[in-house]
Amino acid sequence: MIIINSFSVLKPINKRKIINDPVHGFITIPDEFTFDLIGHPYFQRLRRIKQLGLTGLVYPGAVHTRFHHALGAMHLMMLAIDTLKMKEVEISEKDALAAYNAILLHDIGHGPFSHALEQCIVHNVNHEDLTAIFMTSINNQFDGKLSDSIKIFSNNHPAKFLHQLVSSQLDVDRLDYLSRDSFFTGVSEGIIGTERIIKMLNVADGNLVAEVKGIYSIEKFIISRRLMYWQVYLHKTVIAAEQLLVKILKRAEFLVKNGFEIKVSDNLRFFFENTFTIDDFKNNPILLENFAQLDDGDIMFNIKSWQSNSDYILSVLSKNLINRQLFKVQIQEEPFSDSMIDELTDIFCLEHHLSKEDAKYFVFSDTISNKTYSANGEAIQILMQNNTIKGVEEVSNQLKNFNFTESTTKYYLCHPKGLK
């Protein structure tokens, strides 16, 4: 007689979980395959990548992750699909699930500290390109179950409005990150009527539109995004922190490539020693796996160790970031004069006995830009009561009062505090 120990029998895993999100409330995982995607190591890595880079050094609560954001965006996609179905937009269950998974994975290609290090570890390859490669890799592992999601993400799906829900001037990505970033920073200017906007969505001529009844919520959305950029994303102290981080990585890479002795984790050294193209990532699965091992913790571990490095520049920069001794930042509408930059550089060189070339890690100027809204090709379309379609810039009297389609560029100057 065979005796079976009841404790050894594996019960089926319940994959229809509910997640309690502080921004949207309860989020339901819609499908068992989606549960498997969330559990994939590539997606779990997003738990270790902050949504707002080093913004937590300015707004202490801003330590939420890309993992948070991806789940929130998926939740809003589910609400948007339900709204469109109620308005008799034809969306199959297969396409709905594909859209959920497309938005769930839309940021999976982000590197450590999100946008702050976009071009510092892998040069000339953006996170959208890496996202597409990650999705292809996962698709191969799951026997093609992500194929439709990839079509939606890359705008190759016949239902164009599904891609527009993932990426456009009025997508669920932006709806979530504005609400979420506002919540965690405490900046009330980012609060938008997310549910109201979603309830006003519709489809006309195959494209995503917003019904004219929601025009005031759309106006608030556009203005809030502009305010959040200047008050949070491009806050001058955030710029100071992120530029300090960038300078640290650049110095470390310089030392590695020039044969100096420096302790670096294997995965980060791999990217310091080599320059890869997007084709390299497509053709070399090992390369993608190495990138997937990098997260915020890996970068901070290295920076903590570099505080004691024999290289003066790397050591000082690393100590400054760890101890929040950030650059002083000046921002203005016009470029800073070369004479002003040269004078500050000369003073710094004299005080620290460094060359002008080395001083560029400490005294430098660059630009920041903010474009609130782009009307070229992907304008927010408003469905009027007579079923005609107009761009939001034609409908909104409030938006006509300021030039919100123009890109605003400002100039900043960074240098150590106390430099006279």
PDB file of C-alpha atoms in Angstrom, residues 45-344:
ATOM      1  CA  ARG A  45      14.050  43.843 -11.080  1.00  0.00           C
ATOM      2  CA  LEU A  46      11.831  46.940 -11.342  1.00  0.00           C
ATOM      3  CA  ARG A  47      11.323  46.726  -7.569  1.00  0.00           C
ATOM      4  CA  ARG A  48      14.961  47.792  -7.302  1.00  0.00           C
ATOM      5  CA  ILE A  49      14.783  50.760  -9.667  1.00  0.00           C
ATOM      6  CA  LYS A  50      13.398  54.032  -8.339  1.00  0.00           C
ATOM      7  CA  GLN A  51      10.792  55.745 -10.469  1.00  0.00           C
ATOM      8  CA  LEU A  52      12.277  59.200  -9.883  1.00  0.00           C
ATOM      9  CA  GLY A  53      15.999  58.518  -9.627  1.00  0.00           C
ATOM     10  CA  LEU A  54      17.501  60.706  -6.912  1.00  0.00           C
ATOM     11  CA  THR A  55      14.428  62.899  -6.407  1.00  0.00           C
ATOM     12  CA  GLY A  56      14.143  61.376  -2.940  1.00  0.00           C
ATOM     13  CA  LEU A  57      17.059  63.616  -1.922  1.00  0.00           C
ATOM     14  CA  VAL A  58      14.694  66.566  -2.415  1.00  0.00           C
ATOM     15  CA  TYR A  59      11.287  65.032  -1.663  1.00  0.00           C
ATOM     16  CA  PRO A  60      11.995  62.308   0.939  1.00  0.00           C
ATOM     17  CA  GLY A  61       8.854  60.346   0.090  1.00  0.00           C
ATOM     18  CA  ALA A  62       9.777  59.939  -3.580  1.00  0.00           C
ATOM     19  CA  VAL A  63      11.301  56.478  -3.233  1.00  0.00           C
ATOM     20  CA  HIS A  64       8.613  54.581  -5.139  1.00  0.00           C
ATOM     21  CA  THR A  65       9.725  52.211  -7.870  1.00  0.00           C
ATOM     22  CA  ARG A  66       9.123  51.363 -11.502  1.00  0.00           C
ATOM     23  CA  PHE A  67       7.403  48.236 -10.174  1.00  0.00           C
ATOM     24  CA  HIS A  68       4.773  50.411  -8.467  1.00  0.00           C
ATOM     25  CA  HIS A  69       4.262  52.453 -11.602  1.00  0.00           C
ATOM     26  CA  ALA A  70       3.975  49.490 -13.967  1.00  0.00           C
ATOM     27  CA  LEU A  71       1.228  47.889 -11.862  1.00  0.00           C
ATOM     28  CA  GLY A  72      -0.603  51.208 -11.598  1.00  0.00           C
ATOM     29  CA  ALA A  73      -0.454  51.784 -15.349  1.00  0.00           C
ATOM     30  CA  MET A  74      -1.816  48.268 -15.933  1.00  0.00           C
ATOM     31  CA  HIS A  75      -4.698  49.023 -13.570  1.00  0.00           C
ATOM     32  CA  LEU A  76      -5.559  52.205 -15.482  1.00  0.00           C
ATOM     33  CA  MET A  77      -5.367  50.284 -18.756  1.00  0.00           C
ATOM     34  CA  MET A  78      -7.939  47.843 -17.386  1.00  0.00           C
ATOM     35  CA  LEU A  79     -10.237  50.749 -16.453  1.00  0.00           C
ATOM     36  CA  ALA A  80      -9.755  52.333 -19.889  1.00  0.00           C
ATOM     37  CA  ILE A  81     -10.539  49.091 -21.727  1.00  0.00           C
ATOM     38  CA  ASP A  82     -13.682  48.618 -19.605  1.00  0.00           C
ATOM     39  CA  THR A  83     -14.760  52.178 -20.432  1.00  0.00           C
ATOM     40  CA  LEU A  84     -14.272  51.674 -24.163  1.00  0.00           C
ATOM     41  CA  LYS A  85     -16.150  48.374 -24.098  1.00  0.00           C
ATOM     42  CA  MET A  86     -19.087  50.077 -22.375  1.00  0.00           C
ATOM     43  CA  LYS A  87     -19.125  52.538 -25.279  1.00  0.00           C
ATOM     44  CA  GLU A  88     -19.362  49.595 -27.684  1.00  0.00           C
ATOM     45  CA  VAL A  89     -15.795  49.783 -28.937  1.00  0.00           C
ATOM     46  CA  GLU A  90     -14.995  46.306 -30.190  1.00  0.00           C
ATOM     47  CA  ILE A  91     -12.102  44.857 -28.164  1.00  0.00           C
ATOM     48  CA  SER A  92     -11.612  41.122 -27.931  1.00  0.00           C
ATOM     49  CA  GLU A  93     -10.538  39.507 -24.664  1.00  0.00           C
ATOM     50  CA  LYS A  94      -7.301  38.513 -26.388  1.00  0.00           C
ATOM     51  CA  ASP A  95      -6.540  42.112 -27.383  1.00  0.00           C
ATOM     52  CA  ALA A  96      -7.507  43.398 -23.946  1.00  0.00           C
ATOM     53  CA  LEU A  97      -5.065  41.034 -22.238  1.00  0.00           C
ATOM     54  CA  ALA A  98      -2.394  41.943 -24.775  1.00  0.00           C
ATOM     55  CA  ALA A  99      -2.886  45.627 -23.941  1.00  0.00           C
ATOM     56  CA  TYR A 100      -2.656  44.943 -20.192  1.00  0.00           C
ATOM     57  CA  ASN A 101       0.641  43.132 -20.646  1.00  0.00           C
ATOM     58  CA  ALA A 102       2.013  45.732 -23.070  1.00  0.00           C
ATOM     59  CA  ILE A 103       1.597  48.515 -20.522  1.00  0.00           C
ATOM     60  CA  LEU A 104       2.753  46.272 -17.686  1.00  0.00           C
ATOM     61  CA  LEU A 105       6.117  45.799 -19.440  1.00  0.00           C
ATOM     62  CA  HIS A 106       6.424  49.231 -21.026  1.00  0.00           C
ATOM     63  CA  ASP A 107       9.259  50.340 -18.700  1.00  0.00           C
ATOM     64  CA  ILE A 108      11.089  47.049 -18.317  1.00  0.00           C
ATOM     65  CA  GLY A 109      14.084  48.389 -20.265  1.00  0.00           C
ATOM     66  CA  HIS A 110      14.918  51.123 -17.746  1.00  0.00           C
ATOM     67  CA  GLY A 111      18.371  51.009 -16.247  1.00  0.00           C
ATOM     68  CA  PRO A 112      19.432  51.993 -12.720  1.00  0.00           C
ATOM     69  CA  PHE A 113      17.932  55.252 -11.432  1.00  0.00           C
ATOM     70  CA  SER A 114      15.630  55.420 -14.474  1.00  0.00           C
ATOM     71  CA  HIS A 115      16.206  58.512 -16.650  1.00  0.00           C
ATOM     72  CA  ALA A 116      19.128  59.832 -14.574  1.00  0.00           C
ATOM     73  CA  LEU A 117      21.583  57.320 -16.071  1.00  0.00           C
ATOM     74  CA  GLU A 118      19.883  56.767 -19.428  1.00  0.00           C
ATOM     75  CA  GLN A 119      23.091  57.245 -21.467  1.00  0.00           C
ATOM     76  CA  CYS A 120      25.744  56.589 -18.820  1.00  0.00           C
ATOM     77  CA  ILE A 121      25.880  52.790 -18.722  1.00  0.00           C
ATOM     78  CA  VAL A 122      24.749  51.877 -22.232  1.00  0.00           C
ATOM     79  CA  HIS A 123      25.506  54.668 -24.679  1.00  0.00           C
ATOM     80  CA  ASN A 124      23.228  55.595 -27.599  1.00  0.00           C
ATOM     81  CA  VAL A 125      20.617  52.980 -26.654  1.00  0.00           C
ATOM     82  CA  ASN A 126      17.413  54.255 -25.055  1.00  0.00           C
ATOM     83  CA  HIS A 127      15.176  52.404 -22.628  1.00  0.00           C
ATOM     84  CA  GLU A 128      12.356  52.015 -25.174  1.00  0.00           C
ATOM     85  CA  ASP A 129      14.659  50.013 -27.453  1.00  0.00           C
ATOM     86  CA  LEU A 130      15.773  47.859 -24.534  1.00  0.00           C
ATOM     87  CA  THR A 131      12.145  47.350 -23.503  1.00  0.00           C
ATOM     88  CA  ALA A 132      11.350  45.921 -26.936  1.00  0.00           C
ATOM     89  CA  ILE A 133      14.316  43.542 -26.660  1.00  0.00           C
ATOM     90  CA  PHE A 134      13.358  42.447 -23.155  1.00  0.00           C
ATOM     91  CA  MET A 135       9.798  41.798 -24.337  1.00  0.00           C
ATOM     92  CA  THR A 136      11.080  39.727 -27.253  1.00  0.00           C
ATOM     93  CA  SER A 137      13.233  37.673 -24.897  1.00  0.00           C
ATOM     94  CA  ILE A 138      10.321  37.040 -22.529  1.00  0.00           C
ATOM     95  CA  ASN A 139       8.109  36.223 -25.506  1.00  0.00           C
ATOM     96  CA  ASN A 140      10.535  33.506 -26.574  1.00  0.00           C
ATOM     97  CA  GLN A 141      10.522  32.078 -23.066  1.00  0.00           C
ATOM     98  CA  PHE A 142       6.716  31.949 -23.045  1.00  0.00           C
ATOM     99  CA  ASP A 143       6.237  30.417 -26.499  1.00  0.00           C
ATOM    100  CA  GLY A 144       4.991  33.554 -28.220  1.00  0.00           C
ATOM    101  CA  LYS A 145       2.305  34.557 -25.707  1.00  0.00           C
ATOM    102  CA  LEU A 146       3.537  38.157 -25.774  1.00  0.00           C
ATOM    103  CA  SER A 147       3.401  38.543 -29.562  1.00  0.00           C
ATOM    104  CA  ASP A 148       0.265  40.677 -29.609  1.00  0.00           C
ATOM    105  CA  SER A 149       1.542  42.794 -26.718  1.00  0.00           C
ATOM    106  CA  ILE A 150       4.724  43.489 -28.681  1.00  0.00           C
ATOM    107  CA  LYS A 151       2.638  44.551 -31.682  1.00  0.00           C
ATOM    108  CA  ILE A 152       0.699  46.969 -29.501  1.00  0.00           C
ATOM    109  CA  PHE A 153       3.850  48.339 -27.880  1.00  0.00           C
ATOM    110  CA  SER A 154       5.592  48.853 -31.244  1.00  0.00           C
ATOM    111  CA  ASN A 155       2.445  50.281 -32.927  1.00  0.00           C
ATOM    112  CA  ASN A 156       2.115  47.368 -35.345  1.00  0.00           C
ATOM    113  CA  HIS A 157      -1.289  46.228 -34.116  1.00  0.00           C
ATOM    114  CA  PRO A 158      -4.313  47.025 -36.331  1.00  0.00           C
ATOM    115  CA  ALA A 159      -6.152  48.614 -33.361  1.00  0.00           C
ATOM    116  CA  LYS A 160      -4.073  51.810 -33.225  1.00  0.00           C
ATOM    117  CA  PHE A 161      -5.944  53.126 -30.191  1.00  0.00           C
ATOM    118  CA  LEU A 162      -4.453  50.329 -28.085  1.00  0.00           C
ATOM    119  CA  HIS A 163      -0.952  51.624 -28.781  1.00  0.00           C
ATOM    120  CA  GLN A 164      -2.168  55.161 -28.065  1.00  0.00           C
ATOM    121  CA  LEU A 165      -3.301  54.000 -24.633  1.00  0.00           C
ATOM    122  CA  VAL A 166       0.271  52.782 -24.055  1.00  0.00           C
ATOM    123  CA  SER A 167       2.137  55.705 -25.637  1.00  0.00           C
ATOM    124  CA  SER A 168       0.666  59.034 -26.716  1.00  0.00           C
ATOM    125  CA  GLN A 169       0.016  62.523 -25.413  1.00  0.00           C
ATOM    126  CA  LEU A 170      -2.843  61.092 -23.341  1.00  0.00           C
ATOM    127  CA  ASP A 171      -1.799  57.593 -22.309  1.00  0.00           C
ATOM    128  CA  VAL A 172      -2.269  55.618 -19.125  1.00  0.00           C
ATOM    129  CA  ASP A 173       1.487  55.770 -18.542  1.00  0.00           C
ATOM    130  CA  ARG A 174       1.304  59.535 -18.012  1.00  0.00           C
ATOM    131  CA  LEU A 175      -1.941  59.320 -16.084  1.00  0.00           C
ATOM    132  CA  ASP A 176      -0.326  56.989 -13.592  1.00  0.00           C
ATOM    133  CA  TYR A 177       3.055  58.641 -13.182  1.00  0.00           C
ATOM    134  CA  LEU A 178       1.572  62.103 -12.651  1.00  0.00           C
ATOM    135  CA  SER A 179      -0.798  60.799  -9.977  1.00  0.00           C
ATOM    136  CA  ARG A 180       1.833  58.556  -8.400  1.00  0.00           C
ATOM    137  CA  ASP A 181       4.678  61.073  -8.430  1.00  0.00           C
ATOM    138  CA  SER A 182       2.381  63.720  -6.990  1.00  0.00           C
ATOM    139  CA  PHE A 183       1.303  61.332  -4.218  1.00  0.00           C
ATOM    140  CA  PHE A 184       4.808  60.292  -3.180  1.00  0.00           C
ATOM    141  CA  THR A 185       6.407  63.739  -3.473  1.00  0.00           C
ATOM    142  CA  GLY A 186       3.486  65.508  -1.832  1.00  0.00           C
ATOM    143  CA  VAL A 187       3.387  68.044  -4.681  1.00  0.00           C
ATOM    144  CA  SER A 188      -0.318  68.760  -5.104  1.00  0.00           C
ATOM    145  CA  GLU A 189       0.148  70.446  -8.496  1.00  0.00           C
ATOM    146  CA  GLY A 190       0.358  66.982 -10.034  1.00  0.00           C
ATOM    147  CA  ILE A 191      -3.087  65.886  -8.873  1.00  0.00           C
ATOM    148  CA  ILE A 192      -5.257  65.182 -11.911  1.00  0.00           C
ATOM    149  CA  GLY A 193      -8.734  63.793 -12.487  1.00  0.00           C
ATOM    150  CA  THR A 194      -7.516  60.372 -13.618  1.00  0.00           C
ATOM    151  CA  GLU A 195     -10.861  58.559 -13.332  1.00  0.00           C
ATOM    152  CA  ARG A 196     -12.723  61.423 -14.980  1.00  0.00           C
ATOM    153  CA  ILE A 197     -10.305  61.449 -17.928  1.00  0.00           C
ATOM    154  CA  ILE A 198     -10.591  57.684 -18.377  1.00  0.00           C
ATOM    155  CA  LYS A 199     -14.398  57.872 -18.314  1.00  0.00           C
ATOM    156  CA  MET A 200     -14.217  60.453 -21.109  1.00  0.00           C
ATOM    157  CA  LEU A 201     -12.109  58.271 -23.440  1.00  0.00           C
ATOM    158  CA  ASN A 202     -13.576  56.950 -26.669  1.00  0.00           C
ATOM    159  CA  VAL A 203     -12.487  55.764 -30.114  1.00  0.00           C
ATOM    160  CA  ALA A 204     -13.256  57.567 -33.368  1.00  0.00           C
ATOM    161  CA  ASP A 205     -11.897  56.646 -36.800  1.00  0.00           C
ATOM    162  CA  GLY A 206      -9.748  54.025 -35.093  1.00  0.00           C
ATOM    163  CA  ASN A 207      -7.960  56.559 -32.888  1.00  0.00           C
ATOM    164  CA  LEU A 208      -8.154  57.351 -29.204  1.00  0.00           C
ATOM    165  CA  VAL A 209     -10.136  60.504 -28.458  1.00  0.00           C
ATOM    166  CA  ALA A 210     -11.495  62.307 -25.419  1.00  0.00           C
ATOM    167  CA  GLU A 211     -15.083  63.460 -25.356  1.00  0.00           C
ATOM    168  CA  VAL A 212     -15.531  67.212 -25.168  1.00  0.00           C
ATOM    169  CA  LYS A 213     -17.289  66.852 -21.793  1.00  0.00           C
ATOM    170  CA  GLY A 214     -13.866  66.109 -20.333  1.00  0.00           C
ATOM    171  CA  ILE A 215     -12.091  69.173 -21.727  1.00  0.00           C
ATOM    172  CA  TYR A 216     -11.480  70.774 -18.325  1.00  0.00           C
ATOM    173  CA  SER A 217      -9.900  67.588 -16.986  1.00  0.00           C
ATOM    174  CA  ILE A 218      -7.679  67.433 -20.077  1.00  0.00           C
ATOM    175  CA  GLU A 219      -6.625  71.043 -19.535  1.00  0.00           C
ATOM    176  CA  LYS A 220      -5.757  70.267 -15.918  1.00  0.00           C
ATOM    177  CA  PHE A 221      -3.788  67.206 -17.050  1.00  0.00           C
ATOM    178  CA  ILE A 222      -1.658  69.205 -19.505  1.00  0.00           C
ATOM    179  CA  ILE A 223      -1.014  72.068 -17.089  1.00  0.00           C
ATOM    180  CA  SER A 224      -0.244  69.692 -14.208  1.00  0.00           C
ATOM    181  CA  ARG A 225       2.333  67.899 -16.316  1.00  0.00           C
ATOM    182  CA  ARG A 226       4.050  71.206 -17.067  1.00  0.00           C
ATOM    183  CA  LEU A 227       4.097  72.165 -13.382  1.00  0.00           C
ATOM    184  CA  MET A 228       5.400  68.764 -12.296  1.00  0.00           C
ATOM    185  CA  TYR A 229       8.301  69.044 -14.701  1.00  0.00           C
ATOM    186  CA  TRP A 230       9.538  72.335 -13.297  1.00  0.00           C
ATOM    187  CA  GLN A 231       8.679  71.599  -9.673  1.00  0.00           C
ATOM    188  CA  VAL A 232       9.748  67.936  -9.470  1.00  0.00           C
ATOM    189  CA  TYR A 233      11.413  66.358 -12.512  1.00  0.00           C
ATOM    190  CA  LEU A 234      13.588  69.393 -13.324  1.00  0.00           C
ATOM    191  CA  HIS A 235      13.853  70.806  -9.798  1.00  0.00           C
ATOM    192  CA  LYS A 236      17.281  72.425  -9.537  1.00  0.00           C
ATOM    193  CA  THR A 237      18.374  70.287  -6.583  1.00  0.00           C
ATOM    194  CA  VAL A 238      17.270  67.143  -8.408  1.00  0.00           C
ATOM    195  CA  ILE A 239      19.443  68.298 -11.315  1.00  0.00           C
ATOM    196  CA  ALA A 240      22.340  68.789  -8.880  1.00  0.00           C
ATOM    197  CA  ALA A 241      21.952  65.272  -7.472  1.00  0.00           C
ATOM    198  CA  GLU A 242      21.540  63.544 -10.818  1.00  0.00           C
ATOM    199  CA  GLN A 243      24.429  65.424 -12.432  1.00  0.00           C
ATOM    200  CA  LEU A 244      26.631  64.420  -9.516  1.00  0.00           C
ATOM    201  CA  LEU A 245      25.628  60.802 -10.103  1.00  0.00           C
ATOM    202  CA  VAL A 246      26.377  61.135 -13.815  1.00  0.00           C
ATOM    203  CA  LYS A 247      29.826  62.619 -13.137  1.00  0.00           C
ATOM    204  CA  ILE A 248      30.650  59.754 -10.763  1.00  0.00           C
ATOM    205  CA  LEU A 249      29.805  57.136 -13.397  1.00  0.00           C
ATOM    206  CA  LYS A 250      31.732  59.004 -16.082  1.00  0.00           C
ATOM    207  CA  ARG A 251      34.812  59.249 -13.880  1.00  0.00           C
ATOM    208  CA  ALA A 252      34.644  55.570 -12.953  1.00  0.00           C
ATOM    209  CA  GLU A 253      34.290  54.579 -16.600  1.00  0.00           C
ATOM    210  CA  PHE A 254      37.247  56.792 -17.529  1.00  0.00           C
ATOM    211  CA  LEU A 255      39.419  55.134 -14.884  1.00  0.00           C
ATOM    212  CA  VAL A 256      38.447  51.609 -15.956  1.00  0.00           C
ATOM    213  CA  LYS A 257      39.066  52.283 -19.638  1.00  0.00           C
ATOM    214  CA  ASN A 258      42.451  53.817 -18.881  1.00  0.00           C
ATOM    215  CA  GLY A 259      43.674  50.935 -16.761  1.00  0.00           C
ATOM    216  CA  PHE A 260      43.504  52.522 -13.316  1.00  0.00           C
ATOM    217  CA  GLU A 261      42.937  50.289 -10.301  1.00  0.00           C
ATOM    218  CA  ILE A 262      39.326  50.546  -9.222  1.00  0.00           C
ATOM    219  CA  LYS A 263      36.928  48.126  -7.593  1.00  0.00           C
ATOM    220  CA  VAL A 264      33.852  47.656  -9.761  1.00  0.00           C
ATOM    221  CA  SER A 265      31.169  44.976  -9.673  1.00  0.00           C
ATOM    222  CA  ASP A 266      31.488  42.546 -12.573  1.00  0.00           C
ATOM    223  CA  ASN A 267      28.305  43.584 -14.370  1.00  0.00           C
ATOM    224  CA  LEU A 268      29.088  47.293 -14.243  1.00  0.00           C
ATOM    225  CA  ARG A 269      32.712  46.731 -15.298  1.00  0.00           C
ATOM    226  CA  PHE A 270      31.419  44.765 -18.278  1.00  0.00           C
ATOM    227  CA  PHE A 271      29.640  47.867 -19.573  1.00  0.00           C
ATOM    228  CA  PHE A 272      32.474  50.226 -18.675  1.00  0.00           C
ATOM    229  CA  GLU A 273      34.941  48.183 -20.707  1.00  0.00           C
ATOM    230  CA  ASN A 274      32.757  47.786 -23.794  1.00  0.00           C
ATOM    231  CA  THR A 275      30.596  49.892 -26.068  1.00  0.00           C
ATOM    232  CA  PHE A 276      27.515  48.125 -27.354  1.00  0.00           C
ATOM    233  CA  THR A 277      24.973  48.958 -30.046  1.00  0.00           C
ATOM    234  CA  ILE A 278      21.302  48.088 -30.142  1.00  0.00           C
ATOM    235  CA  ASP A 279      22.139  45.267 -32.570  1.00  0.00           C
ATOM    236  CA  ASP A 280      24.537  43.808 -30.017  1.00  0.00           C
ATOM    237  CA  PHE A 281      21.681  43.563 -27.538  1.00  0.00           C
ATOM    238  CA  LYS A 282      19.405  41.975 -30.135  1.00  0.00           C
ATOM    239  CA  ASN A 283      21.946  39.349 -31.092  1.00  0.00           C
ATOM    240  CA  ASN A 284      23.557  38.532 -27.755  1.00  0.00           C
ATOM    241  CA  PRO A 285      21.262  37.150 -25.002  1.00  0.00           C
ATOM    242  CA  ILE A 286      24.155  37.180 -22.515  1.00  0.00           C
ATOM    243  CA  LEU A 287      24.473  40.937 -22.957  1.00  0.00           C
ATOM    244  CA  LEU A 288      20.817  41.459 -22.091  1.00  0.00           C
ATOM    245  CA  GLU A 289      21.161  39.215 -19.051  1.00  0.00           C
ATOM    246  CA  ASN A 290      24.135  41.263 -17.827  1.00  0.00           C
ATOM    247  CA  PHE A 291      22.126  44.461 -18.138  1.00  0.00           C
ATOM    248  CA  ALA A 292      19.230  42.848 -16.271  1.00  0.00           C
ATOM    249  CA  GLN A 293      21.523  42.335 -13.276  1.00  0.00           C
ATOM    250  CA  LEU A 294      22.043  46.093 -12.867  1.00  0.00           C
ATOM    251  CA  ASP A 295      19.823  48.077 -10.528  1.00  0.00           C
ATOM    252  CA  ASP A 296      20.015  51.012  -8.110  1.00  0.00           C
ATOM    253  CA  GLY A 297      21.558  48.858  -5.391  1.00  0.00           C
ATOM    254  CA  ASP A 298      24.412  47.796  -7.650  1.00  0.00           C
ATOM    255  CA  ILE A 299      25.276  51.416  -8.459  1.00  0.00           C
ATOM    256  CA  MET A 300      25.096  52.573  -4.839  1.00  0.00           C
ATOM    257  CA  PHE A 301      27.223  49.640  -3.674  1.00  0.00           C
ATOM    258  CA  ASN A 302      29.952  50.716  -6.073  1.00  0.00           C
ATOM    259  CA  ILE A 303      29.693  54.389  -5.140  1.00  0.00           C
ATOM    260  CA  LYS A 304      30.003  53.568  -1.442  1.00  0.00           C
ATOM    261  CA  SER A 305      33.197  51.627  -2.140  1.00  0.00           C
ATOM    262  CA  TRP A 306      34.575  54.428  -4.341  1.00  0.00           C
ATOM    263  CA  GLN A 307      34.571  56.842  -1.402  1.00  0.00           C
ATOM    264  CA  SER A 308      37.913  55.361  -0.386  1.00  0.00           C
ATOM    265  CA  ASN A 309      39.354  55.090  -3.885  1.00  0.00           C
ATOM    266  CA  SER A 310      42.819  56.540  -4.407  1.00  0.00           C
ATOM    267  CA  ASP A 311      41.558  58.700  -7.267  1.00  0.00           C
ATOM    268  CA  TYR A 312      40.834  62.082  -5.687  1.00  0.00           C
ATOM    269  CA  ILE A 313      38.057  63.053  -8.117  1.00  0.00           C
ATOM    270  CA  LEU A 314      36.129  59.781  -7.838  1.00  0.00           C
ATOM    271  CA  SER A 315      36.522  59.722  -4.071  1.00  0.00           C
ATOM    272  CA  VAL A 316      35.298  63.285  -3.517  1.00  0.00           C
ATOM    273  CA  LEU A 317      32.371  62.955  -5.907  1.00  0.00           C
ATOM    274  CA  SER A 318      31.300  59.678  -4.292  1.00  0.00           C
ATOM    275  CA  LYS A 319      31.522  61.070  -0.765  1.00  0.00           C
ATOM    276  CA  ASN A 320      29.506  64.090  -1.817  1.00  0.00           C
ATOM    277  CA  LEU A 321      26.655  61.965  -3.130  1.00  0.00           C
ATOM    278  CA  ILE A 322      26.585  59.568  -0.181  1.00  0.00           C
ATOM    279  CA  ASN A 323      26.550  62.500   2.261  1.00  0.00           C
ATOM    280  CA  ARG A 324      24.231  64.667   0.133  1.00  0.00           C
ATOM    281  CA  GLN A 325      26.820  67.378  -0.405  1.00  0.00           C
ATOM    282  CA  LEU A 326      25.361  68.426  -3.739  1.00  0.00           C
ATOM    283  CA  PHE A 327      26.444  70.963  -6.326  1.00  0.00           C
ATOM    284  CA  LYS A 328      25.144  74.478  -6.141  1.00  0.00           C
ATOM    285  CA  VAL A 329      22.919  75.058  -9.188  1.00  0.00           C
ATOM    286  CA  GLN A 330      22.056  78.310 -10.888  1.00  0.00           C
ATOM    287  CA  ILE A 331      19.329  78.362 -13.547  1.00  0.00           C
ATOM    288  CA  GLN A 332      18.578  81.171 -15.975  1.00  0.00           C
ATOM    289  CA  GLU A 333      16.975  81.872 -19.336  1.00  0.00           C
ATOM    290  CA  GLU A 334      20.212  82.769 -21.133  1.00  0.00           C
ATOM    291  CA  PRO A 335      23.499  80.854 -21.485  1.00  0.00           C
ATOM    292  CA  PHE A 336      26.118  81.451 -18.812  1.00  0.00           C
ATOM    293  CA  SER A 337      29.065  83.429 -20.095  1.00  0.00           C
ATOM    294  CA  ASP A 338      32.310  81.606 -20.838  1.00  0.00           C
ATOM    295  CA  SER A 339      34.140  84.146 -18.711  1.00  0.00           C
ATOM    296  CA  MET A 340      31.992  83.320 -15.680  1.00  0.00           C
ATOM    297  CA  ILE A 341      32.538  79.570 -16.119  1.00  0.00           C
ATOM    298  CA  ASP A 342      36.274  80.071 -16.669  1.00  0.00           C
ATOM    299  CA  GLU A 343      36.564  82.220 -13.557  1.00  0.00           C
ATOM    300  CA  LEU A 344      34.832  79.609 -11.387  1.00  0.00           C
TER     301      LEU A 344
END
